[in-house]
Coordinates of N, CA and C in Angstrom, one line a residue:
M11 N 0.8 -1.2 0.0 CA 0.0 0.0 0.0 C 0.9 1.2 0.0
S12 N 0.5 2.2 -0.8 CA 1.3 3.4 -1.0 C 1.1 4.4 0.2
V13 N 2.2 5.1 0.6 CA 2.1 6.1 1.6 C 1.6 7.4 1.0
T14 N 0.7 8.0 1.7 CA 0.1 9.3 1.1 C 0.5 10.4 2.0
M15 N 0.3 11.6 1.5 CA 0.5 12.8 2.3 C -0.3 12.9 3.5
K16 N -1.5 12.3 3.4 CA -2.4 12.2 4.6 C -1.7 11.4 5.7
D17 N -1.1 10.3 5.3 CA -0.4 9.4 6.3 C 0.8 10.2 7.0
I18 N 1.5 10.9 6.1 CA 2.7 11.6 6.7 C 2.2 12.7 7.6
A19 N 1.1 13.4 7.2 CA 0.5 14.5 8.0 C 0.1 13.9 9.4
M20 N -0.6 12.8 9.4 CA -1.0 12.2 10.7 C 0.2 11.9 11.6
L21 N 1.2 11.3 11.0 CA 2.4 10.9 11.8 C 3.2 12.1 12.3
A22 N 3.2 13.2 11.5 CA 4.0 14.4 11.8 C 3.2 15.3 12.7
G23 N 1.8 15.1 12.8 CA 1.0 16.0 13.6 C 0.8 17.3 13.0
V24 N 0.7 17.3 11.6 CA 0.4 18.6 10.9 C -0.7 18.3 9.9
S25 N -1.1 19.4 9.2 CA -2.1 19.3 8.2 C -1.6 18.7 6.9
R26 N -2.5 18.1 6.1 CA -2.1 17.6 4.8 C -1.5 18.8 3.9
Q27 N -2.1 20.0 4.1 CA -1.6 21.1 3.3 C -0.2 21.5 3.7
A28 N 0.1 21.3 5.0 CA 1.5 21.6 5.4 C 2.5 20.6 4.7
V29 N 2.1 19.4 4.7 CA 2.9 18.3 4.1 C 3.1 18.6 2.6
S30 N 2.0 19.0 2.0 CA 2.0 19.3 0.5 C 3.0 20.5 0.3
A31 N 2.9 21.5 1.1 CA 3.8 22.6 0.9 C 5.3 22.3 1.1
V32 N 5.6 21.4 2.1 CA 6.9 21.0 2.4 C 7.5 20.2 1.2
L33 N 6.7 19.2 0.8 CA 7.2 18.2 -0.2 C 7.2 18.8 -1.6
S34 N 6.5 19.9 -1.8 CA 6.6 20.6 -3.1 C 7.7 21.6 -3.1
G35 N 8.3 21.9 -2.0 CA 9.3 22.8 -1.9 C 8.9 24.3 -1.7
S36 N 7.6 24.5 -1.4 CA 7.1 25.8 -1.3 C 7.6 26.5 -0.1
R37 N 8.1 27.8 -0.3 CA 8.6 28.6 0.8 C 7.5 29.7 1.1
H38 N 6.4 29.6 0.5 CA 5.3 30.6 0.7 C 4.4 30.3 1.8
T39 N 4.8 29.4 2.8 CA 4.0 29.0 3.9 C 4.7 29.3 5.2
R40 N 4.0 29.2 6.3 CA 4.6 29.5 7.6 C 4.9 28.2 8.3
V41 N 5.4 27.2 7.6 CA 5.8 26.0 8.2 C 7.2 26.1 8.8
A42 N 7.3 25.9 10.1 CA 8.6 26.0 10.8 C 9.7 25.0 10.2
E43 N 10.9 25.4 10.3 CA 12.0 24.6 9.7 C 12.0 23.2 10.4
A44 N 11.8 23.2 11.7 CA 11.8 21.9 12.4 C 10.7 21.0 11.9
T45 N 9.6 21.6 11.6 CA 8.5 20.8 11.1 C 8.8 20.3 9.7
R46 N 9.4 21.2 8.9 CA 9.8 20.8 7.5 C 10.7 19.6 7.5
E47 N 11.7 19.7 8.4 CA 12.7 18.5 8.5 C 12.0 17.3 9.0
R48 N 11.0 17.4 9.9 CA 10.3 16.2 10.4 C 9.5 15.6 9.2
V49 N 8.8 16.4 8.5 CA 8.0 15.9 7.3 C 8.9 15.3 6.3
R50 N 10.0 15.9 5.9 CA 11.0 15.3 4.9 C 11.5 14.0 5.4
K51 N 11.9 13.9 6.7 CA 12.4 12.7 7.3 C 11.4 11.6 7.2
L52 N 10.2 11.9 7.6 CA 9.1 10.8 7.5 C 8.9 10.4 6.1
A53 N 8.9 11.3 5.1 CA 8.7 11.0 3.7 C 9.8 10.0 3.3
R54 N 11.1 10.3 3.6 CA 12.2 9.5 3.3 C 12.1 8.1 3.9
E55 N 11.8 8.1 5.2 CA 11.7 6.8 5.9 C 10.6 5.9 5.4
L56 N 9.5 6.5 5.0 CA 8.3 5.8 4.5 C 8.4 5.5 3.0
N57 N 9.4 6.0 2.4 CA 9.6 5.8 0.9 C 8.4 6.4 0.2
Y58 N 8.0 7.6 0.6 CA 6.9 8.3 -0.1 C 7.3 8.6 -1.5
I59 N 6.3 8.3 -2.4 CA 6.5 8.6 -3.8 C 5.3 9.4 -4.2
P60 N 5.6 10.6 -4.7 CA 4.5 11.5 -5.1 C 3.6 10.9 -6.2
N61 N 2.3 11.2 -6.1 CA 1.4 10.7 -7.1 C 1.4 11.7 -8.3
Q62 N 2.0 11.3 -9.4 CA 2.2 12.2 -10.6 C 0.9 12.7 -11.2
A63 N -0.1 11.8 -11.2 CA -1.4 12.3 -11.7 C -2.0 13.4 -10.8
A64 N -1.9 13.3 -9.5 CA -2.4 14.3 -8.6 C -1.6 15.6 -8.8
R65 N -0.3 15.4 -8.9 CA 0.6 16.6 -9.1 C 0.3 17.4 -10.3
S66 N 0.0 16.6 -11.4 CA -0.3 17.3 -12.7 C -1.7 18.0 -12.6
L67 N -2.6 17.5 -11.9 CA -3.9 18.1 -11.7 C -3.8 19.4 -10.9
S68 N -3.0 19.4 -9.8 CA -3.0 20.5 -9.0 C -2.0 21.6 -9.5
G69 N -1.0 21.2 -10.2 CA 0.0 22.2 -10.6 C 0.1 22.4 -12.1
G70 N -0.7 21.7 -12.9 CA -0.7 21.8 -14.3 C 0.5 21.3 -15.0
K71 N 1.4 20.6 -14.3 CA 2.6 20.1 -14.9 C 2.7 18.6 -14.5
T72 N 3.3 17.8 -15.4 CA 3.4 16.4 -15.2 C 4.8 16.0 -14.6
H73 N 5.7 16.9 -14.7 CA 7.1 16.7 -14.2 C 7.6 15.5 -15.0
T74 N 7.3 15.5 -16.3 CA 7.8 14.4 -17.2 C 8.4 15.1 -18.4
I75 N 9.6 14.5 -18.8 CA 10.3 15.0 -19.9 C 10.5 13.8 -20.9
G76 N 10.2 14.1 -22.2 CA 10.3 13.0 -23.2 C 11.6 13.1 -23.9
F77 N 12.3 12.0 -24.2 CA 13.5 11.9 -24.9 C 13.1 11.3 -26.3
F78 N 13.6 11.9 -27.4 CA 13.3 11.4 -28.7 C 14.4 11.5 -29.6
G79 N 14.9 10.4 -30.2 CA 16.0 10.5 -31.1 C 16.6 9.2 -31.4
G80 N 17.7 9.2 -32.1 CA 18.4 8.0 -32.5 C 19.7 7.7 -31.7
L81 N 20.0 6.5 -31.4 CA 21.2 6.2 -30.6 C 22.5 6.7 -31.3
F82 N 22.5 6.6 -32.6 CA 23.7 7.0 -33.3 C 23.5 8.3 -34.1
S83 N 24.3 9.3 -34.0 CA 24.0 10.6 -34.5 C 25.3 11.1 -35.1
P84 N 25.1 11.9 -36.2 CA 26.3 12.5 -36.8 C 26.8 13.7 -35.9
Y85 N 26.0 14.0 -34.9 CA 26.4 15.1 -34.0 C 27.1 14.6 -32.7
G86 N 27.4 13.3 -32.6 CA 28.1 12.8 -31.5 C 27.3 12.5 -30.2
V87 N 26.0 12.5 -30.3 CA 25.2 12.2 -29.1 C 25.4 10.7 -28.8
N88 N 25.7 10.4 -27.5 CA 25.9 9.0 -27.2 C 25.2 8.7 -25.9
A89 N 25.1 7.4 -25.6 CA 24.4 6.9 -24.5 C 24.8 7.5 -23.2
A90 N 26.1 7.7 -23.0 CA 26.6 8.2 -21.7 C 26.1 9.6 -21.5
L91 N 26.1 10.4 -22.5 CA 25.6 11.8 -22.4 C 24.1 11.8 -22.0
L92 N 23.3 10.9 -22.8 CA 21.9 10.8 -22.5 C 21.6 10.4 -21.1
S93 N 22.4 9.4 -20.6 CA 22.3 8.9 -19.2 C 22.6 10.1 -18.2
E94 N 23.6 10.9 -18.5 CA 23.8 12.0 -17.6 C 22.7 13.0 -17.5
V95 N 22.2 13.4 -18.7 CA 21.1 14.3 -18.8 C 19.8 13.8 -18.1
S96 N 19.5 12.5 -18.4 CA 18.3 12.0 -17.7 C 18.5 11.8 -16.2
G97 N 19.7 11.5 -15.8 CA 20.0 11.4 -14.3 C 19.8 12.8 -13.7
A98 N 20.3 13.8 -14.3 CA 20.2 15.2 -13.8 C 18.7 15.6 -13.7
L99 N 17.9 15.2 -14.7 CA 16.5 15.5 -14.7 C 15.8 14.8 -13.6
R100 N 16.1 13.5 -13.4 CA 15.5 12.7 -12.3 C 15.9 13.2 -11.0
S101 N 17.1 13.7 -10.8 CA 17.5 14.3 -9.5 C 16.7 15.5 -9.2
Q102 N 16.1 16.1 -10.2 CA 15.3 17.3 -10.0 C 13.8 17.0 -9.9
G103 N 13.5 15.7 -9.8 CA 12.1 15.3 -9.6 C 11.3 15.0 -10.9
Y104 N 12.0 15.0 -12.0 CA 11.4 14.7 -13.3 C 11.3 13.2 -13.6
Y105 N 10.3 12.7 -14.2 CA 10.2 11.4 -14.8 C 10.6 11.5 -16.2
V106 N 11.4 10.6 -16.7 CA 11.9 10.6 -18.1 C 11.4 9.4 -18.8
I107 N 10.8 9.7 -20.0 CA 10.3 8.7 -20.9 C 10.9 8.9 -22.3
G108 N 11.0 7.9 -23.1 CA 11.5 8.1 -24.4 C 11.7 6.9 -25.2
G109 N 12.3 7.1 -26.4 CA 12.6 6.1 -27.3 C 13.4 6.6 -28.4
H110 N 13.7 5.7 -29.4 CA 14.5 6.0 -30.5 C 13.7 5.9 -31.8
H111 N 13.9 6.8 -32.7 CA 13.1 6.7 -33.9 C 14.0 6.1 -35.0
G112 N 13.3 5.8 -36.1 CA 13.9 5.1 -37.2 C 14.5 5.9 -38.3
F113 N 14.7 7.2 -38.1 CA 15.3 8.1 -39.1 C 14.6 7.9 -40.5
G114 N 13.6 8.6 -40.7 CA 13.0 8.6 -42.1 C 11.5 8.3 -42.1
D115 N 11.0 7.5 -41.2 CA 9.6 7.2 -41.2 C 8.9 8.3 -40.4
V116 N 8.5 9.4 -41.2 CA 7.9 10.6 -40.6 C 6.6 10.3 -39.9
D117 N 5.8 9.4 -40.5 CA 4.5 9.0 -39.8 C 4.7 8.4 -38.5
E118 N 5.7 7.5 -38.4 CA 6.0 6.9 -37.1 C 6.5 7.9 -36.1
D119 N 7.4 8.8 -36.6 CA 7.9 9.9 -35.7 C 6.8 10.7 -35.1
V120 N 5.8 11.1 -36.0 CA 4.7 11.9 -35.6 C 3.8 11.2 -34.6
R121 N 3.6 9.9 -34.8 CA 2.8 9.1 -33.8 C 3.5 9.0 -32.5
F122 N 4.8 8.9 -32.5 CA 5.6 8.8 -31.3 C 5.5 10.1 -30.5
L123 N 5.7 11.2 -31.2 CA 5.6 12.5 -30.6 C 4.2 12.9 -30.1
A124 N 3.2 12.4 -30.8 CA 1.8 12.6 -30.4 C 1.6 11.8 -29.0
G125 N 2.3 10.8 -28.8 CA 2.2 10.1 -27.5 C 2.7 11.0 -26.4
F126 N 3.7 11.7 -26.6 CA 4.2 12.7 -25.6 C 3.2 13.7 -25.3
V127 N 2.5 14.2 -26.4 CA 1.5 15.3 -26.2 C 0.4 14.7 -25.4
S128 N -0.1 13.5 -25.7 CA -1.2 12.9 -24.9 C -0.9 12.6 -23.5
R129 N 0.4 12.5 -23.2 CA 0.8 12.3 -21.8 C 1.1 13.6 -21.1
G130 N 1.0 14.7 -21.8 CA 1.2 16.0 -21.2 C 2.6 16.3 -20.8
V131 N 3.6 15.8 -21.5 CA 5.0 16.0 -21.1 C 5.3 17.5 -21.0
D132 N 6.2 17.9 -20.0 CA 6.5 19.3 -19.9 C 7.6 19.8 -20.9
G133 N 8.2 18.8 -21.5 CA 9.2 19.2 -22.5 C 9.7 18.0 -23.2
V134 N 10.4 18.2 -24.3 CA 11.0 17.0 -25.1 C 12.4 17.4 -25.4
V135 N 13.3 16.4 -25.2 CA 14.7 16.5 -25.6 C 14.8 15.7 -26.9
V136 N 15.1 16.4 -28.0 CA 15.3 15.8 -29.3 C 16.8 15.7 -29.6
Y137 N 17.3 14.6 -29.9 CA 18.7 14.4 -30.2 C 18.9 13.5 -31.4
G138 N 20.0 13.7 -32.1 CA 20.3 12.9 -33.3 C 19.3 12.8 -34.3
S139 N 18.9 13.9 -35.0 CA 17.8 13.8 -35.9 C 18.1 12.9 -37.1
G140 N 19.4 12.6 -37.3 CA 19.7 11.7 -38.4 C 19.7 12.4 -39.8
R141 N 19.4 13.7 -39.8 CA 19.4 14.5 -41.0 C 20.6 15.4 -40.9
H142 N 21.6 15.1 -41.8 CA 22.8 15.9 -41.8 C 22.6 17.2 -42.5
E143 N 22.7 18.3 -41.7 CA 22.6 19.6 -42.2 C 24.1 20.2 -42.3
P144 N 24.6 20.5 -43.5 CA 25.9 21.0 -43.6 C 26.2 22.2 -42.7
G145 N 27.2 22.2 -42.0 CA 27.6 23.3 -41.1 C 26.9 23.3 -39.8
L146 N 25.9 22.4 -39.5 CA 25.2 22.4 -38.2 C 26.2 22.0 -37.1
E147 N 27.0 21.0 -37.4 CA 27.9 20.6 -36.3 C 28.9 21.7 -35.9
E148 N 29.1 22.7 -36.7 CA 30.0 23.8 -36.4 C 29.3 24.9 -35.7
A149 N 28.0 24.9 -35.7 CA 27.3 26.1 -35.1 C 27.4 26.1 -33.6

């Protein structure tokens, strides 16, 4: 069973709104620093995982970034770089989804990108288009 903000609030002896403010990083509330620490500690100990659907409803963002491109690129994009970028995004609370396209099947690419739109991603990282534009690598 998943731990909820209501569970953390009950254990911390604060309101659910206070827990929400602390876990969202809001500084616009009057929650004491000691209480903030208690809430964060409980969240860590209980392995609290935010409900992404609820977050997107309340904040209008999904905290999801889509990755779209090919593994091999004339621009030198490689798996290590993509791993670093996605790790940095995850450390900031983003969920990363993605895949690789086939370079040339435009209909397939459009369907793939439409999937990002339907999921309400906050942004898309496009890499390795596979289309060599003279001089682009020098820009």
